[in-house]
């Protein structure tokens, strides 16, 4: 995963110093540093928070995010592009094919113009329950393999979710090259069982003695508390269109006053969404793009709304 968004210093990952039988767990790794430049495979049972962790990790990179989830409900993945709702595996397969075409276009562009060709185009794809996608979409194993091998430089990353860490279930048996491009984030019993395979009883005790603990490959990791995360990532349902007062331009019929949308009021709900993010260290740019939903040509409109929110809070 790329790390173009929130600075690592803004996300405290506490060190652990406990009297256990091994010094290996004295300091837990930083999750963002551990996954830098890698794709991710998050493994855990239902209810262990795989989806929330995936969404949080994706948001840290300031990437465009899309989700493949055939079983998504209307209140899941709020504010993100979700493909395959209602069991539409044909849409997922078509989008995966588009991903491979896009990756090839980016590789060609990079060959001509260098890294600047893909600047600002980071794409993070969350694949919910990848073993299901593998079984239902013929293209899925090839999609995963190609992006795992070649996606990093053209800035396309995958976060795959699974309830099994079996290479057969994931469709990557016999392919160590693919596995080496992933960081395995194991939650709950999968983390404990992996620690047992490492024959590290101290690590087993550490995992079982606290909250938000996991394994990243063979290293212990303390995750942040994400219990309230969903409350502050929901996008504003409608993007307000604000007339510019700084550089007025001649109006045509569609720009005349009766066609202009009124300014959206800065409500308490809007402030309660944005201000905690500012307090947590989120940049204005990230809030405007990823929370308010303003990108590209609409960015300045988002900047105006952001200014009004902050001015209203003072």
Short mmCIF file of C-alpha atoms in Angstrom, two decimals:
data_model
loop_
_atom_site.label_atom_id
_atom_site.label_comp_id
_atom_site.label_asym_id
_atom_site.label_seq_id
_atom_site.Cartn_x
_atom_site.Cartn_y
_atom_site.Cartn_z
CA UNK A 1 0.00 0.00 0.00
CA UNK A 2 1.25 3.50 -0.77
CA UNK A 3 1.57 6.00 2.06
CA UNK A 4 0.73 9.32 0.42
CA UNK A 5 -1.93 10.35 2.91
CA UNK A 6 -1.82 10.80 6.66
CA UNK A 7 1.71 11.01 8.08
CA UNK A 8 2.66 8.00 10.14
CA UNK A 9 3.19 10.23 13.16
CA UNK A 10 -0.52 10.99 13.19
CA UNK A 11 -1.40 7.35 13.85
CA UNK A 12 0.05 6.23 17.11
CA UNK A 13 0.73 2.52 17.30
CA UNK A 14 1.71 1.85 20.86
CA UNK A 15 4.74 -0.19 21.82
CA UNK A 16 4.09 -3.09 24.14
CA UNK A 17 6.40 -3.92 27.03
CA UNK A 18 5.09 -6.92 28.90
CA UNK A 19 6.72 -9.58 31.05
CA UNK A 20 6.36 -12.46 28.65
CA UNK A 21 8.66 -15.34 27.85
CA UNK A 22 10.09 -13.70 24.73
CA UNK A 23 11.49 -10.30 23.90
CA UNK A 24 10.10 -10.58 20.37
CA UNK A 25 6.82 -8.97 21.46
CA UNK A 26 8.41 -6.06 23.33
CA UNK A 27 7.68 -3.72 20.44
CA UNK A 28 4.80 -4.23 18.04
CA UNK A 29 5.36 -3.24 14.43
CA UNK A 30 3.66 -0.21 12.92
CA UNK A 31 0.95 -1.50 10.60
CA UNK A 32 1.43 1.21 7.98
CA UNK A 33 5.19 0.80 7.86
CA UNK A 34 4.78 -2.96 7.69
CA UNK A 35 2.55 -2.91 4.60
CA UNK A 36 4.30 -0.09 2.70
CA UNK A 37 4.70 -1.03 -0.95
CA UNK A 38 2.85 -4.32 -0.55
CA UNK A 39 -0.57 -5.72 -1.30
CA UNK A 40 -2.48 -7.02 1.73
CA UNK A 41 -4.35 -10.16 2.60
CA UNK A 42 -6.51 -9.78 5.71
CA UNK A 43 -7.51 -13.10 7.27
CA UNK A 44 -10.10 -13.49 10.00
CA UNK A 45 -13.44 -14.97 10.95
CA UNK A 46 -16.73 -13.15 10.49
CA UNK A 47 -16.99 -10.33 13.02
CA UNK A 48 -13.26 -9.77 13.48
CA UNK A 49 -13.34 -6.42 11.68
CA UNK A 50 -11.71 -7.35 8.36
CA UNK A 51 -13.83 -4.91 6.35
CA UNK A 52 -13.29 -2.01 8.75
CA UNK A 53 -9.53 -2.57 8.81
CA UNK A 54 -9.42 -2.82 5.02
CA UNK A 55 -11.33 0.42 4.62
CA UNK A 56 -9.14 2.20 7.17
CA UNK A 57 -5.93 1.01 5.49
CA UNK A 58 -7.20 2.09 2.08
CA UNK A 59 -8.08 5.55 3.40
CA UNK A 60 -4.57 6.12 4.74
CA UNK A 61 -3.12 6.13 1.23
CA UNK A 62 -5.30 8.90 -0.23
CA UNK A 63 -6.11 6.46 -3.04
CA UNK A 64 -9.20 6.10 -5.12
CA UNK A 65 -10.94 3.11 -3.53
CA UNK A 66 -13.31 0.61 -5.04
CA UNK A 67 -14.76 -2.54 -3.53
CA UNK A 68 -15.70 -5.92 -4.98
CA UNK A 69 -18.44 -7.29 -2.70
CA UNK A 70 -21.32 -9.38 -4.11
CA UNK A 71 -23.00 -9.54 -0.69
CA UNK A 72 -22.75 -5.85 0.29
CA UNK A 73 -25.80 -4.29 1.92
CA UNK A 74 -26.90 -0.72 1.35
CA UNK A 75 -25.31 0.47 4.62
CA UNK A 76 -21.90 -1.12 4.05
CA UNK A 77 -18.90 0.56 2.43
CA UNK A 78 -20.59 3.94 2.67
CA UNK A 79 -19.12 6.57 0.38
CA UNK A 80 -17.14 4.05 -1.70
CA UNK A 81 -17.72 2.60 -5.14
CA UNK A 82 -19.05 -0.94 -4.64
CA UNK A 83 -19.20 -3.35 -7.58
CA UNK A 84 -21.16 -6.61 -7.62
CA UNK A 85 -24.00 -5.86 -5.21
CA UNK A 86 -26.78 -8.42 -5.31
CA UNK A 87 -24.46 -11.20 -6.40
CA UNK A 88 -23.61 -9.60 -9.74
CA UNK A 89 -20.41 -11.51 -10.43
CA UNK A 90 -20.54 -10.55 -14.11
CA UNK A 91 -19.99 -6.91 -13.14
CA UNK A 92 -17.06 -7.90 -10.92
CA UNK A 93 -15.48 -9.94 -13.72
CA UNK A 94 -15.87 -7.08 -16.18
CA UNK A 95 -14.35 -4.61 -13.72
CA UNK A 96 -11.41 -6.93 -13.02
CA UNK A 97 -10.75 -7.08 -16.75
CA UNK A 98 -10.85 -3.27 -16.83
CA UNK A 99 -8.32 -3.21 -13.98
CA UNK A 100 -5.87 -5.27 -16.01
CA UNK A 101 -6.32 -3.02 -19.04
CA UNK A 102 -5.83 0.07 -16.86
CA UNK A 103 -2.69 -1.41 -15.35
CA UNK A 104 -1.25 -2.03 -18.81
CA UNK A 105 -2.08 1.54 -19.88
CA UNK A 106 -0.29 2.87 -16.82
CA UNK A 107 2.75 0.69 -17.47
CA UNK A 108 2.96 2.05 -21.03
CA UNK A 109 2.50 5.64 -19.82
CA UNK A 110 5.22 5.18 -17.21
CA UNK A 111 7.61 3.86 -19.85
CA UNK A 112 7.17 7.13 -21.75
CA UNK A 113 6.75 9.75 -19.02
CA UNK A 114 8.17 8.14 -15.89
CA UNK A 115 6.48 8.02 -12.50
CA UNK A 116 4.82 11.39 -13.04
CA UNK A 117 2.48 9.71 -15.53
CA UNK A 118 0.61 8.05 -12.67
CA UNK A 119 0.98 10.72 -10.00
CA UNK A 120 -2.26 11.16 -8.10
CA UNK A 121 -3.82 8.06 -9.66
CA UNK A 122 -3.29 5.62 -6.78
CA UNK A 123 -5.99 2.95 -6.88
CA UNK A 124 -6.76 0.59 -4.00
CA UNK A 125 -9.10 -2.32 -4.69
CA UNK A 126 -10.72 -4.17 -1.79
CA UNK A 127 -11.77 -7.72 -2.68
CA UNK A 128 -14.25 -8.94 -0.06
CA UNK A 129 -14.08 -12.70 0.62
CA UNK A 130 -11.70 -13.40 -2.24
CA UNK A 131 -12.20 -17.21 -2.17
CA UNK A 132 -15.83 -16.60 -3.20
CA UNK A 133 -14.73 -14.29 -6.01
CA UNK A 134 -12.20 -16.91 -7.12
CA UNK A 135 -14.91 -19.57 -7.32
CA UNK A 136 -17.45 -17.37 -9.14
CA UNK A 137 -15.22 -15.26 -11.42
CA UNK A 138 -12.92 -17.16 -13.77
CA UNK A 139 -10.71 -14.10 -14.17
CA UNK A 140 -10.15 -13.59 -10.43
CA UNK A 141 -7.00 -15.76 -9.94
CA UNK A 142 -5.31 -14.23 -12.99
CA UNK A 143 -6.40 -10.74 -11.88
CA UNK A 144 -4.89 -11.26 -8.44
CA UNK A 145 -1.68 -12.75 -9.80
CA UNK A 146 -1.01 -10.05 -12.37
CA UNK A 147 -1.72 -7.14 -10.06
CA UNK A 148 0.32 -8.78 -7.28
CA UNK A 149 3.33 -9.01 -9.59
CA UNK A 150 3.07 -5.75 -11.51
CA UNK A 151 0.65 -3.41 -9.76
CA UNK A 152 3.02 -1.57 -7.43
CA UNK A 153 4.78 0.71 -9.93
CA UNK A 154 1.58 1.70 -11.79
CA UNK A 155 0.08 2.40 -8.34
CA UNK A 156 -2.63 -0.27 -8.23
CA UNK A 157 -2.89 -2.14 -4.94
CA UNK A 158 -5.14 -4.93 -3.69
CA UNK A 159 -6.49 -5.62 -0.21
CA UNK A 160 -8.02 -9.10 -0.31
CA UNK A 161 -10.16 -10.43 2.55
CA UNK A 162 -10.59 -14.07 3.46
CA UNK A 163 -11.79 -16.41 6.20
CA UNK A 164 -9.00 -18.83 5.29
CA UNK A 165 -5.26 -18.50 4.86
CA UNK A 166 -5.11 -21.67 2.76
CA UNK A 167 -3.25 -21.02 -0.48
CA UNK A 168 -5.70 -23.37 -2.20
CA UNK A 169 -8.70 -21.33 -1.05
CA UNK A 170 -7.00 -18.22 -2.38
CA UNK A 171 -6.00 -19.81 -5.67
CA UNK A 172 -2.30 -19.08 -5.24
CA UNK A 173 -0.98 -22.55 -4.48
CA UNK A 174 2.44 -23.22 -5.94
CA UNK A 175 3.08 -19.57 -6.68
CA UNK A 176 5.53 -18.19 -4.15
CA UNK A 177 6.09 -15.07 -6.27
CA UNK A 178 2.51 -13.95 -5.67
CA UNK A 179 2.63 -14.70 -1.95
CA UNK A 180 5.85 -12.72 -1.54
CA UNK A 181 4.12 -9.57 -2.77
CA UNK A 182 1.48 -9.73 -0.03
CA UNK A 183 1.53 -8.90 3.64
CA UNK A 184 -0.59 -11.38 5.58
CA UNK A 185 -2.58 -9.63 8.32
CA UNK A 186 -4.00 -12.35 10.56
CA UNK A 187 -6.73 -11.53 13.08
CA UNK A 188 -8.19 -13.40 16.04
CA UNK A 189 -7.65 -17.14 16.10
CA UNK A 190 -5.66 -17.00 12.86
CA UNK A 191 -3.09 -14.77 14.55
CA UNK A 192 -2.93 -17.06 17.59
CA UNK A 193 -2.63 -20.21 15.48
CA UNK A 194 0.15 -18.63 13.43
CA UNK A 195 2.03 -17.71 16.61
CA UNK A 196 1.68 -21.31 17.76
CA UNK A 197 3.16 -22.51 14.47
CA UNK A 198 6.10 -20.22 15.20
CA UNK A 199 6.40 -22.00 18.60
CA UNK A 200 6.39 -18.67 20.43
CA UNK A 201 4.30 -19.01 23.59
CA UNK A 202 5.10 -15.46 24.65
CA UNK A 203 3.63 -14.17 21.41
CA UNK A 204 0.54 -16.31 21.91
CA UNK A 205 0.05 -14.81 25.37
CA UNK A 206 0.54 -11.29 24.05
CA UNK A 207 -2.08 -11.77 21.35
CA UNK A 208 -4.58 -13.16 23.85
CA UNK A 209 -4.02 -10.56 26.57
CA UNK A 210 -5.12 -7.36 24.81
CA UNK A 211 -7.41 -5.83 22.22
CA UNK A 212 -6.71 -4.92 18.59
CA UNK A 213 -3.72 -7.23 18.30
CA UNK A 214 -2.82 -9.13 15.18
CA UNK A 215 0.05 -10.64 13.23
CA UNK A 216 1.58 -9.07 10.12
CA UNK A 217 3.40 -11.99 8.54
CA UNK A 218 5.54 -13.23 11.48
CA UNK A 219 5.51 -9.97 13.45
CA UNK A 220 3.17 -8.84 16.25
CA UNK A 221 1.17 -5.72 15.49
CA UNK A 222 -0.97 -3.42 17.64
CA UNK A 223 -3.83 -2.00 15.58
CA UNK A 224 -5.49 1.32 16.44
CA UNK A 225 -8.95 1.26 18.02
CA UNK A 226 -11.29 1.53 15.03
CA UNK A 227 -14.57 1.07 16.89
CA UNK A 228 -15.71 4.60 16.03
CA UNK A 229 -14.06 4.78 12.61
CA UNK A 230 -17.23 4.38 10.55
CA UNK A 231 -18.81 7.35 12.28
CA UNK A 232 -16.28 9.76 10.77
CA UNK A 233 -15.79 8.47 7.22
CA UNK A 234 -19.33 8.74 5.90
CA UNK A 235 -19.41 11.09 2.93
CA UNK A 236 -21.73 14.05 2.75
CA UNK A 237 -24.70 12.66 0.76
CA UNK A 238 -24.87 15.53 -1.71
CA UNK A 239 -22.08 17.65 -3.13
CA UNK A 240 -23.12 21.29 -2.86
CA UNK A 241 -22.38 23.53 -5.80
CA UNK A 242 -21.13 26.87 -4.56
CA UNK A 243 -20.95 29.93 -6.83
CA UNK A 244 -17.51 31.53 -6.91
CA UNK A 245 -17.29 35.08 -5.58
CA UNK A 246 -13.58 35.44 -6.31
CA UNK A 247 -13.48 35.14 -10.10
CA UNK A 248 -16.98 35.82 -11.47
CA UNK A 249 -17.56 34.75 -15.05
CA UNK A 250 -20.27 35.66 -17.54
CA UNK A 251 -23.40 33.60 -17.00
CA UNK A 252 -25.14 31.68 -19.70
CA UNK A 253 -28.70 30.48 -19.26
CA UNK A 254 -27.61 27.46 -17.21
CA UNK A 255 -25.53 29.65 -14.90
CA UNK A 256 -28.27 32.19 -14.27
CA UNK A 257 -29.49 32.56 -10.66
CA UNK A 258 -32.54 30.33 -11.08
CA UNK A 259 -30.25 27.44 -12.08
CA UNK A 260 -27.67 27.85 -9.29
CA UNK A 261 -28.00 25.51 -6.33
CA UNK A 262 -28.12 27.28 -2.95
CA UNK A 263 -25.22 26.99 -0.55
CA UNK A 264 -25.53 23.97 1.67
CA UNK A 265 -25.84 25.16 5.28
CA UNK A 266 -23.06 24.20 7.65
CA UNK A 267 -25.12 21.97 9.91
CA UNK A 268 -24.17 20.48 13.24
CA UNK A 269 -24.00 17.07 11.62
CA UNK A 270 -21.53 18.29 9.03
CA UNK A 271 -19.33 19.90 11.68
CA UNK A 272 -19.48 16.81 13.90
CA UNK A 273 -18.17 14.76 10.98
CA UNK A 274 -15.37 17.10 9.88
CA UNK A 275 -14.03 18.61 13.11
CA UNK A 276 -13.02 15.28 14.75
CA UNK A 277 -11.01 14.49 11.63
CA UNK A 278 -9.18 17.82 11.89
CA UNK A 279 -8.48 17.14 15.56
CA UNK A 280 -7.12 13.70 14.61
CA UNK A 281 -4.62 15.28 12.23
CA UNK A 282 -6.31 14.72 8.88
CA UNK A 283 -5.21 17.27 6.25
CA UNK A 284 -7.70 19.63 4.63
CA UNK A 285 -6.90 18.10 1.25
CA UNK A 286 -7.69 14.61 2.40
CA UNK A 287 -10.97 15.65 4.03
CA UNK A 288 -12.04 17.58 0.93
CA UNK A 289 -11.28 14.65 -1.39
CA UNK A 290 -12.13 11.59 0.68
CA UNK A 291 -14.82 12.79 3.08
CA UNK A 292 -16.58 15.66 1.33
CA UNK A 293 -16.05 13.95 -2.01
CA UNK A 294 -14.63 16.84 -4.06
CA UNK A 295 -11.99 15.91 -6.62
CA UNK A 296 -10.60 17.26 -9.86
CA UNK A 297 -12.45 20.27 -11.21
CA UNK A 298 -14.72 20.34 -8.14
CA UNK A 299 -11.87 20.60 -5.65
CA UNK A 300 -12.13 24.39 -5.19
CA UNK A 301 -15.81 24.06 -4.35
CA UNK A 302 -14.84 21.63 -1.65
CA UNK A 303 -12.17 24.04 -0.42
CA UNK A 304 -14.82 26.77 -0.09
CA UNK A 305 -17.10 24.47 1.89
CA UNK A 306 -14.20 23.40 4.12
CA UNK A 307 -13.38 27.04 4.86
CA UNK A 308 -16.98 27.75 5.83
CA UNK A 309 -17.05 24.73 8.15
CA UNK A 310 -13.87 25.80 9.94
CA UNK A 311 -14.92 29.46 10.15
CA UNK A 312 -18.28 28.47 11.58
CA UNK A 313 -16.55 26.43 14.29
CA UNK A 314 -14.51 29.38 15.58
#
